[in-house]
Coordinates of C-alpha atoms in Angstrom, one line a residue:
X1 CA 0.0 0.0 0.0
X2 CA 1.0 3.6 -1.1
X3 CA 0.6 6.3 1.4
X4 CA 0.6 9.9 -0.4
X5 CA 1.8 11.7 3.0
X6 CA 4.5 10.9 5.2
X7 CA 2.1 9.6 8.5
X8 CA 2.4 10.7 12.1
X9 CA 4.5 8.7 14.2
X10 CA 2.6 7.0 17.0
X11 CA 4.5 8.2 19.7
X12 CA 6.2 11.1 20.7
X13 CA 10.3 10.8 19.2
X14 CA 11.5 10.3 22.9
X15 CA 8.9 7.9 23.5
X16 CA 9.2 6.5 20.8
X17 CA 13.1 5.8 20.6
X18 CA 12.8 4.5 24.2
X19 CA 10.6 1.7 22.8
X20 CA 12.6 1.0 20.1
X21 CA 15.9 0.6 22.1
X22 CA 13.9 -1.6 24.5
X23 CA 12.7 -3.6 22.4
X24 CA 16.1 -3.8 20.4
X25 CA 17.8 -5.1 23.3
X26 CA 15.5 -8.2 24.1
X27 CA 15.8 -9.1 20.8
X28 CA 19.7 -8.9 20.1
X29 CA 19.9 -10.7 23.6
X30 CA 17.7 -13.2 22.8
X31 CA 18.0 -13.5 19.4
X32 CA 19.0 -17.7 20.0
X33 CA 15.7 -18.6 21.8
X34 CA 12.9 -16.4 19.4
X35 CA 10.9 -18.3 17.8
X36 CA 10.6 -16.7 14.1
X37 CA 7.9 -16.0 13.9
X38 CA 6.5 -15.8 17.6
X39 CA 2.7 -17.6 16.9
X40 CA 0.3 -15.4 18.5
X41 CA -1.3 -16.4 21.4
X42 CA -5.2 -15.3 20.8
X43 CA -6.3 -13.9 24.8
X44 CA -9.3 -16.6 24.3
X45 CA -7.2 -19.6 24.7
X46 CA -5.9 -18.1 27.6
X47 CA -9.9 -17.5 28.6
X48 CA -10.0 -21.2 27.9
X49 CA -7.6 -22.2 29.8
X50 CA -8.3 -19.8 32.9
X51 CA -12.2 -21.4 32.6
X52 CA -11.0 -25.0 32.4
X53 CA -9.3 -25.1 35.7
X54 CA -9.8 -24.7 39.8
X55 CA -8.4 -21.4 41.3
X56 CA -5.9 -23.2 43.4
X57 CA -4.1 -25.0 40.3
X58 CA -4.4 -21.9 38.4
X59 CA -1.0 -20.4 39.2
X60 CA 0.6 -23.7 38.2
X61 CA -1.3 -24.4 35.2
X62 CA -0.8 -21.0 33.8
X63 CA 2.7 -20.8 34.6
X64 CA 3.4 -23.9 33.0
X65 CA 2.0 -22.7 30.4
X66 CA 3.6 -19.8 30.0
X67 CA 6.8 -21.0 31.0
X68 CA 6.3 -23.5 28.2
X69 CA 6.5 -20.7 25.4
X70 CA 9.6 -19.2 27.3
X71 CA 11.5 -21.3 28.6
X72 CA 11.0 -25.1 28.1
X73 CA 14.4 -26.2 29.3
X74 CA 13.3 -25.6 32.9
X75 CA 10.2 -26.1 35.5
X76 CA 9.5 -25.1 38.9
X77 CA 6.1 -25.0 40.9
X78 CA 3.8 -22.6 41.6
X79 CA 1.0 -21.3 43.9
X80 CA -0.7 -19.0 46.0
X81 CA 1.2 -17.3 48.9
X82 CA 0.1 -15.3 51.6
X83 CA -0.6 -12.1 51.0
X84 CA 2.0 -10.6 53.9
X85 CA 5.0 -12.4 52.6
X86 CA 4.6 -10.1 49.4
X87 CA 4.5 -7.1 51.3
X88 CA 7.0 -4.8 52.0
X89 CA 6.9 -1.4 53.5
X90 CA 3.4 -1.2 52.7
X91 CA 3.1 -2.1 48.8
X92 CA 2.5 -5.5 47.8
X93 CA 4.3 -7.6 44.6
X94 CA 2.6 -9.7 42.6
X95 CA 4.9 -12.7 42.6
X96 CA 8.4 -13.7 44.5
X97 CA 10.9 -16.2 42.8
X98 CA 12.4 -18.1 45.5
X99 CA 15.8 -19.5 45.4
X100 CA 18.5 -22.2 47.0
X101 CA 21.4 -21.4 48.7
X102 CA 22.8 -22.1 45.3
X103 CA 20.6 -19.1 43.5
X104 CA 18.5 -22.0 41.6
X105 CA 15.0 -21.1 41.9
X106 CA 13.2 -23.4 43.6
X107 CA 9.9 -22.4 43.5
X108 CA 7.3 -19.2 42.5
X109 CA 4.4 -17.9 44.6
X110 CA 1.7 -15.3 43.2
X111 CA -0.3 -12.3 45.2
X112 CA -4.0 -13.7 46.4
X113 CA -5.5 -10.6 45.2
X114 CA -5.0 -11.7 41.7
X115 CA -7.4 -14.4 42.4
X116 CA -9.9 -11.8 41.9
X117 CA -8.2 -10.9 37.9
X118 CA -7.5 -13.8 36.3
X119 CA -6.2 -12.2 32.9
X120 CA -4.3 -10.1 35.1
X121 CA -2.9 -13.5 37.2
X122 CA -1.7 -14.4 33.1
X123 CA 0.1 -11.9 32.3
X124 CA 2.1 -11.8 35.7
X125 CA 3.2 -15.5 35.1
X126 CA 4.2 -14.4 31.8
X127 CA 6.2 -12.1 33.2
X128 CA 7.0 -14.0 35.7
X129 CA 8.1 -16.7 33.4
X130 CA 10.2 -14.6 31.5
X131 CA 12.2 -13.3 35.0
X132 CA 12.9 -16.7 35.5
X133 CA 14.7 -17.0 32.2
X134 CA 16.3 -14.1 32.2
X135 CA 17.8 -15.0 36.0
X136 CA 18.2 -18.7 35.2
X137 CA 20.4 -17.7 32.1
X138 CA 22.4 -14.6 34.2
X139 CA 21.7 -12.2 31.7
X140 CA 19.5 -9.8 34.4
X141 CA 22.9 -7.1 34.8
X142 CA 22.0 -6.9 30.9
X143 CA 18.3 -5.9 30.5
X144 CA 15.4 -2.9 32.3
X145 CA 13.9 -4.4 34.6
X146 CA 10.7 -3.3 32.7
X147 CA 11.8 -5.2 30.0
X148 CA 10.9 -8.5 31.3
X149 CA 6.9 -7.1 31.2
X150 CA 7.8 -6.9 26.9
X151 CA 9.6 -10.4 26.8
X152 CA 6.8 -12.5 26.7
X153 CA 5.5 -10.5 23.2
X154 CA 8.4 -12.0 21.4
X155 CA 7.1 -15.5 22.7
X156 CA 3.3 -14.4 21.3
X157 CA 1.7 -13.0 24.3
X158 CA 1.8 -9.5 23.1
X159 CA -2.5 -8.9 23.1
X160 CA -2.4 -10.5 26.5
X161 CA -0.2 -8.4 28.0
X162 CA -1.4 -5.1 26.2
X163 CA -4.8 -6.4 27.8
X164 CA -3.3 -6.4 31.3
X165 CA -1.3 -3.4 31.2
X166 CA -4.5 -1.6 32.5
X167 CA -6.9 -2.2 35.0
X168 CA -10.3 -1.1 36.8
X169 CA -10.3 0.1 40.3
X170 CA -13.4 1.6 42.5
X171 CA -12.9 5.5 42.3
X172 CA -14.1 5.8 46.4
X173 CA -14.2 9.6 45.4
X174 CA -17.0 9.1 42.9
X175 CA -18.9 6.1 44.3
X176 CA -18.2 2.7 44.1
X177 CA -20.3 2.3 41.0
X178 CA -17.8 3.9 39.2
X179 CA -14.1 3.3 38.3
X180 CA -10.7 4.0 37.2
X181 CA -8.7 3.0 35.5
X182 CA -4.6 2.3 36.6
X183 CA -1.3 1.3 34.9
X184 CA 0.3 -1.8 36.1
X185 CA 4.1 -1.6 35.3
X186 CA 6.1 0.7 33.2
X187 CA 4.8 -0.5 29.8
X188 CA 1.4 0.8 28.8
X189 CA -1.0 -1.0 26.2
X190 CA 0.0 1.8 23.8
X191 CA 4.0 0.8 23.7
X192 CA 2.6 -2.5 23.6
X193 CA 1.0 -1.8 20.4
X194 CA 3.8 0.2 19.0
X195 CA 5.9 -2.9 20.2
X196 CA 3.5 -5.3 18.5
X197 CA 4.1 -3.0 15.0
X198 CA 8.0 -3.6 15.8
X199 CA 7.6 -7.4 15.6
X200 CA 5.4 -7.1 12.7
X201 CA 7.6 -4.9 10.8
X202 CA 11.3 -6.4 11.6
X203 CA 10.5 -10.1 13.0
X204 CA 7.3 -10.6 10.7
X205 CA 4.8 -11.8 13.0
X206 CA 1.4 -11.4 12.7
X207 CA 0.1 -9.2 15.2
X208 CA -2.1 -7.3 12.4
X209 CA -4.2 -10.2 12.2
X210 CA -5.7 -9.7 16.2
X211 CA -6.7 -6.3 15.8
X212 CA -10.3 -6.9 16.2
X213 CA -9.4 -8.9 20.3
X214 CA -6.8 -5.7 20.9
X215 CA -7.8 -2.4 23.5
X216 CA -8.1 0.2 21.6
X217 CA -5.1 1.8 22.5
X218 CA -2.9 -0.9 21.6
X219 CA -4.7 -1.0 18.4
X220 CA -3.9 2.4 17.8
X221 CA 0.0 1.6 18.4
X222 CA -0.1 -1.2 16.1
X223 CA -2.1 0.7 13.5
X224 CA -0.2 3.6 13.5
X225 CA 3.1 2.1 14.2
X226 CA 2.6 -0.7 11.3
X227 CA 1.8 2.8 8.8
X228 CA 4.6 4.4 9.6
X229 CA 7.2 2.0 9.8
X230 CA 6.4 0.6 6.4
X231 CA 5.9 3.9 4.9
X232 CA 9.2 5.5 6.1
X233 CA 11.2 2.6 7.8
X234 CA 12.8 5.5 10.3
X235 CA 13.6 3.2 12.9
X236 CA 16.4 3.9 15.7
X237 CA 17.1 -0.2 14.2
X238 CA 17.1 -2.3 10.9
X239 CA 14.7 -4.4 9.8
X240 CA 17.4 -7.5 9.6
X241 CA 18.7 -6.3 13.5
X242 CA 19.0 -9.5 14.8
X243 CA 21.5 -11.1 12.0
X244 CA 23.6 -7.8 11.8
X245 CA 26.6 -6.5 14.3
X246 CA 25.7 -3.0 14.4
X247 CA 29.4 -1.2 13.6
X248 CA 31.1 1.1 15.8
X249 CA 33.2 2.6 14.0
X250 CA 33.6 6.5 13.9
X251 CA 32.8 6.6 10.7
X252 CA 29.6 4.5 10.9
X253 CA 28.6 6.8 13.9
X254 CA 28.8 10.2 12.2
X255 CA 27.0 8.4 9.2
X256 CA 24.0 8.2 11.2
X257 CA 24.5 11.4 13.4
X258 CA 24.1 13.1 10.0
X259 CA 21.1 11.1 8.7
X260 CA 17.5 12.0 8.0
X261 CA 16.5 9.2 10.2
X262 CA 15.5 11.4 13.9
X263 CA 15.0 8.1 15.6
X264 CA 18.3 7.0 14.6
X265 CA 19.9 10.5 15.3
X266 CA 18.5 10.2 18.7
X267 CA 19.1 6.4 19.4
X268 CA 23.2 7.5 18.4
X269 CA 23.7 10.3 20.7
X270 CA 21.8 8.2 23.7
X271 CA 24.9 5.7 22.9
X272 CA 27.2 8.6 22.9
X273 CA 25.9 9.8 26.3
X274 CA 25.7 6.5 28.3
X275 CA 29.4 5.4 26.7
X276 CA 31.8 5.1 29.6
X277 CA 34.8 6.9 27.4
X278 CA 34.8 10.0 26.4
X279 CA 33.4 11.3 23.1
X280 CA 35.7 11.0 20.0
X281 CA 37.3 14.1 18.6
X282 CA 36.4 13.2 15.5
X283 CA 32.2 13.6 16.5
X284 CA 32.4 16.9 18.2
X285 CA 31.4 18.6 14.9
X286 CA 28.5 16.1 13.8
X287 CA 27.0 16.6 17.7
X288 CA 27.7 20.0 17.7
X289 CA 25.8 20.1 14.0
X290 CA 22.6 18.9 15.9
X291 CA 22.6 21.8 18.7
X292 CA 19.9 23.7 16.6
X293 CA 18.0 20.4 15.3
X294 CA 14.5 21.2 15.0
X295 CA 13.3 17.9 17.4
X296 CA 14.0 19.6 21.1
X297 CA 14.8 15.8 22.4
X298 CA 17.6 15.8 19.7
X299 CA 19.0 19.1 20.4
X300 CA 18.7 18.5 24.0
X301 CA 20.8 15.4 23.9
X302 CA 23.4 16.9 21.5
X303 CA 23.9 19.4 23.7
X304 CA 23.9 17.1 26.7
X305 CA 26.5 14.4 24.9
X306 CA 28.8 17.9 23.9
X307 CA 30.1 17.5 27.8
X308 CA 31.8 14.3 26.9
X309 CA 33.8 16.0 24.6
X310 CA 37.4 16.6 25.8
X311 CA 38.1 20.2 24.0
X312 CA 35.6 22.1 22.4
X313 CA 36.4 25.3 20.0
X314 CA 35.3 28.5 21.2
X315 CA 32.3 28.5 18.3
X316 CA 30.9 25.5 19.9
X317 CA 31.4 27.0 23.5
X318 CA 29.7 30.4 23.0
X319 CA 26.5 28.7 21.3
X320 CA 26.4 26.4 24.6
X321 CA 26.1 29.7 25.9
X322 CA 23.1 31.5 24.0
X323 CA 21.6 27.8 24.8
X324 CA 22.2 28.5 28.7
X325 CA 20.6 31.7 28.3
X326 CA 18.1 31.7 26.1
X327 CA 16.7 27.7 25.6
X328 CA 14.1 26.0 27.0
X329 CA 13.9 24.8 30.7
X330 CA 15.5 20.9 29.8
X331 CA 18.5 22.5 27.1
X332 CA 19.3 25.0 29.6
X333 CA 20.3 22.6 32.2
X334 CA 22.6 20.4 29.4
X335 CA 23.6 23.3 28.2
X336 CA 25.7 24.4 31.7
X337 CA 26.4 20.9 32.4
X338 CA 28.6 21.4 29.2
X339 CA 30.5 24.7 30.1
X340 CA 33.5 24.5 31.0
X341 CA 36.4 26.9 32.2
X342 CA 39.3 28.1 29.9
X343 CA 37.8 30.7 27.6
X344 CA 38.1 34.3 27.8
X345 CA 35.0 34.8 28.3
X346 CA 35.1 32.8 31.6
X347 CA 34.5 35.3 34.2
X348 CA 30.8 36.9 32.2
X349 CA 29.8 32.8 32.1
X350 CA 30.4 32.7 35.7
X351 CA 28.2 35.2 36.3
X352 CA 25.6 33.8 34.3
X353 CA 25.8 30.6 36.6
X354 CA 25.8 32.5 39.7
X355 CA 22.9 34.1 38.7
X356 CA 21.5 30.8 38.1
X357 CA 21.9 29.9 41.7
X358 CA 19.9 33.2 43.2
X359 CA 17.0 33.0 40.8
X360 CA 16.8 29.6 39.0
X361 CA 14.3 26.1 40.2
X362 CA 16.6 23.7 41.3
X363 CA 17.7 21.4 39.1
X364 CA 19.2 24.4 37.3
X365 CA 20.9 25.5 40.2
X366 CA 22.5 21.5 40.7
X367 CA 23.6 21.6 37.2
X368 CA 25.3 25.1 37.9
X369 CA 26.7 24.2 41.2
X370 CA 28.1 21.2 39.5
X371 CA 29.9 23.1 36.5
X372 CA 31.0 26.2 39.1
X373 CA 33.1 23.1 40.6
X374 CA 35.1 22.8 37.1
X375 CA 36.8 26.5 38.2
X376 CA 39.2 27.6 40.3
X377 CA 38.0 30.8 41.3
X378 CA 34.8 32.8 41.0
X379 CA 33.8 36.7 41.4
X380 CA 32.6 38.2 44.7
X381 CA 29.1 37.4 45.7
X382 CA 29.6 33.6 44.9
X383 CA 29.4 32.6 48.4
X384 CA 26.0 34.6 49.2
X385 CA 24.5 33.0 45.8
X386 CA 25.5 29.1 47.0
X387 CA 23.4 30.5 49.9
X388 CA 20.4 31.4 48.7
X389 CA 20.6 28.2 46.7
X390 CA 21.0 26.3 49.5
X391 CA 18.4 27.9 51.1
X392 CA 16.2 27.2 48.1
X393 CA 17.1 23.2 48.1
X394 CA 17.6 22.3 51.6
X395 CA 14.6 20.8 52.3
X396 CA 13.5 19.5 49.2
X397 CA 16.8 18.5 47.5
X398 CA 19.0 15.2 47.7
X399 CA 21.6 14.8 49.4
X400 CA 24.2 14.3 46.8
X401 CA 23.0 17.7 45.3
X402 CA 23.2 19.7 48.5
X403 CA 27.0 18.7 49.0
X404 CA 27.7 20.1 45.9
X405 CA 26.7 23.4 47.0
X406 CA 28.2 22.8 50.5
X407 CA 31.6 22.1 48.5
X408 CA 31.9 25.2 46.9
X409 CA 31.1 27.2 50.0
X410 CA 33.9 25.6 51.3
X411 CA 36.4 25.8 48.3
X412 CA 34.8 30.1 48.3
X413 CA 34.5 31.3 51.3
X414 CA 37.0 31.9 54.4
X415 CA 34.5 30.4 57.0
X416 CA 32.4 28.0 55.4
X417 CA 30.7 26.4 58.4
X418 CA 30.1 30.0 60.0
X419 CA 28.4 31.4 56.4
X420 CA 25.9 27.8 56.9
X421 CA 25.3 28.7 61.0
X422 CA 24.7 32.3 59.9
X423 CA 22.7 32.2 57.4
X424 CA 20.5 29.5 58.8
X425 CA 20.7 30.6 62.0
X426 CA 16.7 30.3 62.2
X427 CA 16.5 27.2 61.0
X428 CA 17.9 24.3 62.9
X429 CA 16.3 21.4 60.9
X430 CA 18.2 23.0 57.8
X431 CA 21.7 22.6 60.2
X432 CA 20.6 19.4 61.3
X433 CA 20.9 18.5 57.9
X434 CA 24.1 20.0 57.4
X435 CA 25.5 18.4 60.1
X436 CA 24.3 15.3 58.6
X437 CA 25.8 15.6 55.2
X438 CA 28.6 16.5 56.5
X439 CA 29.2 13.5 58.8
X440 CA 28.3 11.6 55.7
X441 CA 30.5 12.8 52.8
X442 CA 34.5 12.4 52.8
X443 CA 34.4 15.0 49.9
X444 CA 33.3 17.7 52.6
X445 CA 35.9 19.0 55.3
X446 CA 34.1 22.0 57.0
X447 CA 38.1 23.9 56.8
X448 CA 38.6 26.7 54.9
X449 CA 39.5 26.9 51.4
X450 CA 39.4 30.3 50.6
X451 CA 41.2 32.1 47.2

């Protein structure tokens, strides 16, 4: 089919990309055990199945069933436990794997409350049954842990567990005649219909055949997601990703930096980020090339990956500038986590970030704490604005980002710990936790350090 317009993607690029490169790395990591194609698992036989049998086998029978799809080599029983043994500090899990002494499992146990969904009890053993075989086969350091809720659509379960991505709850607000509805997990029915499209498109399943049993939601992720993909194939992945070993190479890498493909523009500078080295040389200038892209995600994370880079010309520097100053709330933040010291235009940039710290929400003024740090000196007034920004996170900040400010008190002022008992002389929870932090962190000395 022909399409005379370039279609909508489903999803939002971020959203999108994030489903993509979850569902890319199930695949590549278990690429061996697919079936290809994955044979649909229609939510009526599960119906069937749920009908056929007496509530207290149902955790067995279903997880053998499931278990059966996904991982054949193994079994282990299951049944109902009690419902305080899956509770801790107040929220309760829907299943527990236990284990040996040896870190075999040994045995699985399911919430009673999900006596009262079955379809819901299904799609947790799925789950369930793919945990197994991701911790049976060690590979758990290498996946999301909201990637085992997606695992079970490459084994055919994927309208089952769109189904059960949702449920109904009484709304006491409203009456009890009336619900809501409520996500279970991190994987809504619409990623699991964009998900579905992903199979159809790269691993040719059939997913397109079950619109008609699918939520409407999911249907719309499929729909839309099949429509798109065929019409443009802009995928952050290939079509033939499984049997290919995605290159490296710097060459390969600015190839797709400077691409038409966004989700592939995107996917490649997420890699970039997370990388534990430190950017190439050689793809400063295709990074620096996206700092204007017209997708904000894209020009955010270009602008986030620049502060990999070990050098960066002055050109590059001064636009990380007008970005600090002028962009939106999320670019502003990567753009000062870029800056860095060195140019001669150091000392107006530090009075940028200072006044970051007097009038800014604070998870600018972490970012700006954070790249004040990188210098080793700052203008008068720098102490009184770490102050106020103190004053502005101290009871609703972390930890880790308080100490930053309490660092550079202490690396610019004369008498760090009499500027905190000043200037919070009023407020004696705010010194208690202080006093805290600094028992706490090695980093902080409470001796002077002053230029």
């Amino acid at each position: 089919m022909i399409w005379p317009f370039r279609p909508h993607p489903p999803l939002s690029l971020n959203h999108k990309v994030t489903c993509e490169r979850r569902f890319a790395e199930i695949g590549r990591l278990l690429r061996h055990r697919l079936p290809r194609p994955a044979t649909i698992v229609r939510p009526e036989e599960i119906a069937t199945l749920i009908d056929g049998c007496s509530q207290g086998d149902l955790p067995q029978s279903l997880f053998g069933f499931m278990r059966a799809r996904i991982f054949p080599e193994d079994t282990i029983p299951a049944g109902w436990a009690e419902a305080e043994t899956l509770t801790i500090n107040g929220q309760s899990l829907p299943y527990a794997i236990t284990s040996d002494e040896t870190g075999q499992a040994t045995g699985i146990h399911f919430h009673p409350l999900l006596k009262h969904t079955p379809e819901r009890l299904a799609a947790v053993t799925a789950t369930a049954a793919a945990e197994h075989l991701v911790c049976s086969q060690k590979l758990a350091d290498r996946l999301s842990s909201s990637s085992f809720e997606l695992i079970p659509l490459f084994f055919g379960f994927g309208p089952l567990m769109s189904h059960a991505a949702m449920y109904e709850l009484p709304d006491a607000a409203k009456g009890l005649e009336l619900t809501r509805t409520a996500r279970v997990g991190a994987v809504s029915p619409l990623d699991f219909g964009y998900s579905m499209a992903l199979a159809d498109w790269s691993l040719k399943t059939n997913h397109e055949d079950f619109l008609n049993v699918l939520r409407l939601d999911a249907k719309e992720g499929l729909q839309k997601g099949l429509r798109f993909l065929r019409k443009t194939n802009d995928c952050s992945f290939e079509t033939d990703f499984l049997e290919r070993q995605e290159a490296d190479t710097v060459g390969f890498v600015m190839a797709r930096l400077q691409g038409r493909s966004h989700s592939r523009q995107l996917n490649t500078l997420l890699d970039l980020y997370s990388a534990p080295d430190r950017l190439d040389d050689d793809l400063m200038e295709p990074v620096a090339g996206l700092l204007r892209h017209p997708e904000a995600e894209i020009q955010r994370m270009a602008t986030a990956t620049l502060a990999r880079c070990s050098i960066l010309p002055r050109a590059v520097h001064d636009e990380l500038v007008i970005l600090a100053e002028d962009g939106s709330a999320a670019i502003r933040r990567a753009a000062v986590s870029a800056l860095r010291p060195g140019y001669d235009n150091d000392d107006s940039v530090l009075e940028m970030m200072i006044e970051f710290l007097r009038r800014s929400d604070r998870a600018l003024i972490a970012v700006s704490l954070n790249t004040l740090l990188k210098y080793n000196s700052w203008p008068d007034g720098v102490s009184d604005a770490v102050l106020k920004a103190l004053s502005t996170m101290v009871l609703s900040s972390g930890m880790d980002d308080l100490a930053l400010g309490v660092r550079l008190l202490e690396k610019a002022h004369a008498d760090p710990d009499q500027a905190l008992t000043l200037h919070f002389a009023d407020d004696p929870t705010a010194l208690a936790i202080f006093a805290e932090l600094k028992g706490h962190d090695p980093e902080l000395s409470g001796t002077a350090n002053a230029d």
